[in-house]
Tab-separated table of C-alpha atoms (C1' of nucleotides) in Angstrom:
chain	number	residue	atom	x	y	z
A	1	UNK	CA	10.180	6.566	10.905
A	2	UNK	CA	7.477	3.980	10.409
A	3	UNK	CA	8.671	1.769	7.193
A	4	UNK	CA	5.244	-0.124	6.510
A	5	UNK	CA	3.263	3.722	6.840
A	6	UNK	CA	5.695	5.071	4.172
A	7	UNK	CA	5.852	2.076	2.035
A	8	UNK	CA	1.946	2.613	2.407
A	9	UNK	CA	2.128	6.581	0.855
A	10	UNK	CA	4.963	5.273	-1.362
A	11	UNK	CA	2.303	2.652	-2.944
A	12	UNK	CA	0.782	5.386	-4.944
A	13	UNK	CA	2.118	6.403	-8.050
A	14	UNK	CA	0.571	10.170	-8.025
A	15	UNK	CA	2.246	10.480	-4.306
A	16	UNK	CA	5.572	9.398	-5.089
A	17	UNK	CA	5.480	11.544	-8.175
A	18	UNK	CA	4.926	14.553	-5.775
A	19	UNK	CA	7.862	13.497	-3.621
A	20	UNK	CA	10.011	13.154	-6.553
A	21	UNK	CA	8.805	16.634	-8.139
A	22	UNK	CA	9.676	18.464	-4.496
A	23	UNK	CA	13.381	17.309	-5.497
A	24	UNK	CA	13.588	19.994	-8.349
A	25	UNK	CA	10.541	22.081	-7.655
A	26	UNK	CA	11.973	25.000	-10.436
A	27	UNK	CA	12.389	22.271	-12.803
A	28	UNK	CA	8.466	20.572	-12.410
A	29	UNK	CA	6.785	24.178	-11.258
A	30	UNK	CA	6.685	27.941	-11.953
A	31	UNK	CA	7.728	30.201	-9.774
A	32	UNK	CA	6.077	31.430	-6.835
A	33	UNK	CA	4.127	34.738	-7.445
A	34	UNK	CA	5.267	36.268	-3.934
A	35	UNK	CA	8.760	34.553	-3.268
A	36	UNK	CA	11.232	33.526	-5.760
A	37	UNK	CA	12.940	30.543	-4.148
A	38	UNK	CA	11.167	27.059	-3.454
A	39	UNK	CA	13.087	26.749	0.154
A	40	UNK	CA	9.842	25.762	1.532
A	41	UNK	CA	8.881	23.683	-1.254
A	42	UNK	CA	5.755	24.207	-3.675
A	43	UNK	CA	2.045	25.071	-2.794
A	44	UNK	CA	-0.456	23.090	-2.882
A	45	UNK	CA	-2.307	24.476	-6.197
A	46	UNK	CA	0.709	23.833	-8.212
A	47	UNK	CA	1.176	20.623	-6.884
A	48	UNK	CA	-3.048	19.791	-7.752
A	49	UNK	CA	-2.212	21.586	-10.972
A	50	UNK	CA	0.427	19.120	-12.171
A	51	UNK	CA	-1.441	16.361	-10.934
A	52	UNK	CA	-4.849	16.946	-12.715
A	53	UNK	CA	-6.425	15.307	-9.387
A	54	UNK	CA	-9.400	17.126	-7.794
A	55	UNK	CA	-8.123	19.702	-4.837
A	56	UNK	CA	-9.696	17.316	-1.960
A	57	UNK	CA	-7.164	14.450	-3.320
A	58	UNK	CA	-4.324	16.623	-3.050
A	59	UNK	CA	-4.835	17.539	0.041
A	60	UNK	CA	-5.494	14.530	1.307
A	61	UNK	CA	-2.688	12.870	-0.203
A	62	UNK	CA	-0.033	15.714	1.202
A	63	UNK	CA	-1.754	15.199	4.844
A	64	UNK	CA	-1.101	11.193	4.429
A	65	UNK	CA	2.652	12.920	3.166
A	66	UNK	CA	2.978	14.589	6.739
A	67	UNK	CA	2.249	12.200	8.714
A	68	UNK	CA	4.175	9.576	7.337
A	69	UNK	CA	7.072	12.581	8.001
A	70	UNK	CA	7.983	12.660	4.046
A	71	UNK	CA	7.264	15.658	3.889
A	72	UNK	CA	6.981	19.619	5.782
A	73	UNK	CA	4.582	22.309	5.662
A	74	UNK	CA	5.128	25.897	6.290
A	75	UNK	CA	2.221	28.350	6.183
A	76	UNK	CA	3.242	31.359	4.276
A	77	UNK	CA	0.261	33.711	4.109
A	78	UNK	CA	-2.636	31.893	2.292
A	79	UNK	CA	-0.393	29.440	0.857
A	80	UNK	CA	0.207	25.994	2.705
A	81	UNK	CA	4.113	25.318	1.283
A	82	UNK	CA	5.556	21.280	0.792
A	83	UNK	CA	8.926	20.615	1.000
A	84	UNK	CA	10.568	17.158	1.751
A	85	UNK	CA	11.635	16.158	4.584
A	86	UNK	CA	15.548	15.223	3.287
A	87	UNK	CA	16.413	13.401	6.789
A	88	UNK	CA	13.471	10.854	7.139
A	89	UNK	CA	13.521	10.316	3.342
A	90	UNK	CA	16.904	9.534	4.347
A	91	UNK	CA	16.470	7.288	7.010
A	92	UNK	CA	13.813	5.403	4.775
A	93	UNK	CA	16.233	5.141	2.124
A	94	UNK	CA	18.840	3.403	4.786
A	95	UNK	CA	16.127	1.222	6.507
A	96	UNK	CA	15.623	-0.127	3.250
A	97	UNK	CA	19.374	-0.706	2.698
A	98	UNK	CA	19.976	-1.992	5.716
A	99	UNK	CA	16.568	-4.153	6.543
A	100	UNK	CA	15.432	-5.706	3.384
B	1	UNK	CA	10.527	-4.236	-11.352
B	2	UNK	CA	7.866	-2.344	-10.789
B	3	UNK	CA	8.357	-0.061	-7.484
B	4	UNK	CA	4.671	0.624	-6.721
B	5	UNK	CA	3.900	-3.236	-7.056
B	6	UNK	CA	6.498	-3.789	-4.571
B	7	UNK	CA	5.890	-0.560	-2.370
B	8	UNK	CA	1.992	-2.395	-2.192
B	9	UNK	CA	3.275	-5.607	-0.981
B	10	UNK	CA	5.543	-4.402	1.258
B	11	UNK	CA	2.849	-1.812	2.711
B	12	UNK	CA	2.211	-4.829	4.917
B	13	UNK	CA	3.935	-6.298	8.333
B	14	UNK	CA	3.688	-9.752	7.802
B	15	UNK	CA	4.706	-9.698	4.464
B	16	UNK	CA	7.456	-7.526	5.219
B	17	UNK	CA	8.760	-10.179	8.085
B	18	UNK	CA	8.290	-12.991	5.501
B	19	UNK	CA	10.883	-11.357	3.154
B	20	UNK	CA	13.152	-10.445	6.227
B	21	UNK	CA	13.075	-14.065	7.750
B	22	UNK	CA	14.063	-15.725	4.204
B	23	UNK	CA	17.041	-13.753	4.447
B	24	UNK	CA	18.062	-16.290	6.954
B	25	UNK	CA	15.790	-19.378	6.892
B	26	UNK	CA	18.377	-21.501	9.303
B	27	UNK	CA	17.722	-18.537	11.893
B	28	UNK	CA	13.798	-18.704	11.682
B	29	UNK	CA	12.216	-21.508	10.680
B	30	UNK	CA	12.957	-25.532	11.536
B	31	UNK	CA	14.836	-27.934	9.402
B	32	UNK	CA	12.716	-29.277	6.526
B	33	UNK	CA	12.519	-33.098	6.853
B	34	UNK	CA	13.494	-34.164	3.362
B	35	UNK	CA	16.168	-32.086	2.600
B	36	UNK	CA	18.867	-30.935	4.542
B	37	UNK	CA	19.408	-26.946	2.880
B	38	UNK	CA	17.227	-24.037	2.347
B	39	UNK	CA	18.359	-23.637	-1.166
B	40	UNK	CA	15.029	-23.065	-2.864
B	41	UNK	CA	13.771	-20.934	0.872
B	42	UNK	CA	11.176	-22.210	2.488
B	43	UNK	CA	8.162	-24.221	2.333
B	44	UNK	CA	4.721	-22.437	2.760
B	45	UNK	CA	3.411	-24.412	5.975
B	46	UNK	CA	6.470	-23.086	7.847
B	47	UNK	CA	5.937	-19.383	6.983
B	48	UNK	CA	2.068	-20.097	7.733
B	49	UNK	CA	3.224	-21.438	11.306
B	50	UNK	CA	5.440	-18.386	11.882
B	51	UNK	CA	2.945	-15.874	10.778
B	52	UNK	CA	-0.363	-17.432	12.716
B	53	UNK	CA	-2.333	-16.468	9.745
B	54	UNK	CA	-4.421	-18.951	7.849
B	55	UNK	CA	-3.136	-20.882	5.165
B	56	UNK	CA	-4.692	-19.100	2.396
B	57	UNK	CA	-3.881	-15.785	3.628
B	58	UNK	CA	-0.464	-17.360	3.311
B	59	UNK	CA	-0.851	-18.603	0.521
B	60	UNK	CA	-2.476	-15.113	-1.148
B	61	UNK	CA	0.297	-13.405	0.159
B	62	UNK	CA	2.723	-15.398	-1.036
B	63	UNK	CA	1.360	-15.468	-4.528
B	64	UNK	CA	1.192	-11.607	-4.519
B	65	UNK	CA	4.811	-11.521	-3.763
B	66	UNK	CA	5.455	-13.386	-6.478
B	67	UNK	CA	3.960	-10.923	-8.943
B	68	UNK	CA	6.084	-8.565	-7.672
B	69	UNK	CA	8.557	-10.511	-8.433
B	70	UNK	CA	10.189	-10.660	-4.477
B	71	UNK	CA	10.105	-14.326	-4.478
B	72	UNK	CA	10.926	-17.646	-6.579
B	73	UNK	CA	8.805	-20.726	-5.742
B	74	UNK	CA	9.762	-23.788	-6.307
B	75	UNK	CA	8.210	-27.320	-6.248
B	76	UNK	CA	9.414	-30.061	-4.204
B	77	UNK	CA	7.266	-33.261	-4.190
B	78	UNK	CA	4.408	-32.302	-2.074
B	79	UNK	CA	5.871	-28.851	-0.887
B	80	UNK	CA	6.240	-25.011	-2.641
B	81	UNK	CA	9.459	-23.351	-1.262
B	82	UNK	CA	9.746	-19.872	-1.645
B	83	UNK	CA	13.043	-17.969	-1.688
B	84	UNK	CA	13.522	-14.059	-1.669
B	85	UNK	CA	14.859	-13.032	-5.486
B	86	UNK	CA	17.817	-11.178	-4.383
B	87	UNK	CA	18.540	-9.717	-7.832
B	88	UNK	CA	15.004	-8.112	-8.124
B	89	UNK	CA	15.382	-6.967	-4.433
B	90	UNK	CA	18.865	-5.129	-5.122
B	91	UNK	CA	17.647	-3.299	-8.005
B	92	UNK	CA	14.474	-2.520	-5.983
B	93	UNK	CA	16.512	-1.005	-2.963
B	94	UNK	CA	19.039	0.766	-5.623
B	95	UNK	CA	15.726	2.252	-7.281
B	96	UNK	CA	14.808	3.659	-3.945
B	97	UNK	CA	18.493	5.224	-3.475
B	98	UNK	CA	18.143	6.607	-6.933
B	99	UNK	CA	14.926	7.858	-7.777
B	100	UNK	CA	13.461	8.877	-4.773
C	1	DA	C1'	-7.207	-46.349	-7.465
C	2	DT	C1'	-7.658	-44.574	-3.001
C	3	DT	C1'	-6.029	-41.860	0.571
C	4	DA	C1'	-3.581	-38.250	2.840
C	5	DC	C1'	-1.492	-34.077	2.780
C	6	DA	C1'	0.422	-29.491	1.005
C	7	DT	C1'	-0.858	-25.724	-1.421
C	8	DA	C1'	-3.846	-22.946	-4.480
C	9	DT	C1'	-8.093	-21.002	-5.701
C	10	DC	C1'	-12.849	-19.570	-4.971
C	11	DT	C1'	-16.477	-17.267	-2.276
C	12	DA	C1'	-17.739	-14.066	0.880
C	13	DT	C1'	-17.429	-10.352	4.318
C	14	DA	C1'	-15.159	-6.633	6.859
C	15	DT	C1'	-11.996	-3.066	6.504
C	16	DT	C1'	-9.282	0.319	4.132
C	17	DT	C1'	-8.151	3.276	0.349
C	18	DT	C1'	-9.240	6.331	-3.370
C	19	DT	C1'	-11.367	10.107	-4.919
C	20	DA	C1'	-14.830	13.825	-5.691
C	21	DG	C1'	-17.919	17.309	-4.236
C	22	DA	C1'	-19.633	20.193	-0.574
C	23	DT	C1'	-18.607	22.754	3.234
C	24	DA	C1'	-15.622	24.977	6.619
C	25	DT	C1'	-11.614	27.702	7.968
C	26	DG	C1'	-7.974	30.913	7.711
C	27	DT	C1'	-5.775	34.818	5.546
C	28	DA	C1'	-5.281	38.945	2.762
C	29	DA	C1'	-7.168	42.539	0.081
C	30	DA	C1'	-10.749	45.765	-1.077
D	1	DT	C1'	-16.211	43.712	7.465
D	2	DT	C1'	-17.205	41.814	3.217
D	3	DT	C1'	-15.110	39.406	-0.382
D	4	DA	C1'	-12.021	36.424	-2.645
D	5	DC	C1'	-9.054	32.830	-2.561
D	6	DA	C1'	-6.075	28.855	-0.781
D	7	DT	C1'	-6.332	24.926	1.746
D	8	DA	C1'	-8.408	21.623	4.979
D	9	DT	C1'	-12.013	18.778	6.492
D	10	DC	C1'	-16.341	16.266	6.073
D	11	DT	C1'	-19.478	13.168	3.599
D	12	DA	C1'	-20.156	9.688	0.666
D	13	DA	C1'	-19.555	6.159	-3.037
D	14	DA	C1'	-16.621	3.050	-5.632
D	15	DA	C1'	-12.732	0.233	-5.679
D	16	DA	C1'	-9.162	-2.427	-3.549
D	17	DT	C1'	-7.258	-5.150	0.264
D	18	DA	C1'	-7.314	-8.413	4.146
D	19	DT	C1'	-8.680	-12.482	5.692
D	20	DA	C1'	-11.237	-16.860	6.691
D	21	DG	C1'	-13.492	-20.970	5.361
D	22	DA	C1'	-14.701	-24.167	1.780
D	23	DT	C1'	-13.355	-26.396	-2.142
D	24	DA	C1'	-10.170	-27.843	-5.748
D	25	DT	C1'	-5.739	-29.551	-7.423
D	26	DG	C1'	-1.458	-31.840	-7.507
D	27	DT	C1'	1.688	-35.121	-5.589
D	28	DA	C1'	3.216	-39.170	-2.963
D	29	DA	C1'	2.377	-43.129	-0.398
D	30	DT	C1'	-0.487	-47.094	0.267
DNA sequence: ATTACATATCTATATTTTTAGATATGTAAA
DNA sequence: TTTACATATCTAAAAATATAGATATGTAAT
């Protein structure tokens, strides 16, 4: 859990938007067409849709998610699924407490 | 207090450490030689020192921290002190527990 | 008033971040 | 086994950040 590297991600107000979406993903997306439960979080082209940013950006900005650990991916057929990662946000949220 | 302002400054190491070590100035930095308290924090030539950066790095950084409202400077003869705003910092870390 | 010193600001360069568009890759369906 | 589609990666340009050195400003002592 790398503070300065999340604070980094967390500098960005389009990427802490997304974070704070994934907390109610069926109140800030539709449903999914083939599951109907976010338990792995949204896909990517409803998270670019919300966004308005080009598809590159998104992408970028959930891989710069990952590996800052905010948030997960699980591969579900063609879809690339993002849900938060509860424990680091978590720890972040403690860190913050705690150091600061 | 605006969280992406602050997330920016503290997206940093040094200035990070700054804000930690004005949490305790007695712990990390010398006395100041014409007063005998670190009620208005800590001059900018000590935190310069501390950090091994240049001065006006310092300084920039300093001044940046101040927009974000993270620090109160205040003029003594010769010297700026700067001291960490604690009330801006709680609501900052209670922000964090809240909305993210 | 001149000098010395602490700090701020300005100028400039290197590095990093932001972002889009083009291309590549992986998967599912036809 | 092509095709279509979702996502990732690559390339590139613009903008922002990091940082130093030079200069300016403000204050105190001489």
């Amino acid at each position: 859990m790398d503070i300065i590297e999340i604070n980094k991600v967390l500098s960005n107000k389009t990427r802490v938007n997304i974070l704070k979406w994934l907390k109610n993903p069926e109140l800030n997306f539709p449903p999914h067409q083939d599951i109907d439960h976010f338990n792995d979080g949204v896909c990517v082209g409803y998270i670019q849709d919300k966004t308005g940013l080009s598809q590159s950006t998104i992408s970028t900005y959930l891989n710069s998610m990952q590996n800052a650990d905010l948030v997960i991916p699980t591969r579900h057929g063609k879809w690339t699924y993002y849900k938060r990662n509860e424990d680091v946000i978590q720890a972040y949220i403690e860190a913050i407490q705690n150091e600061l």
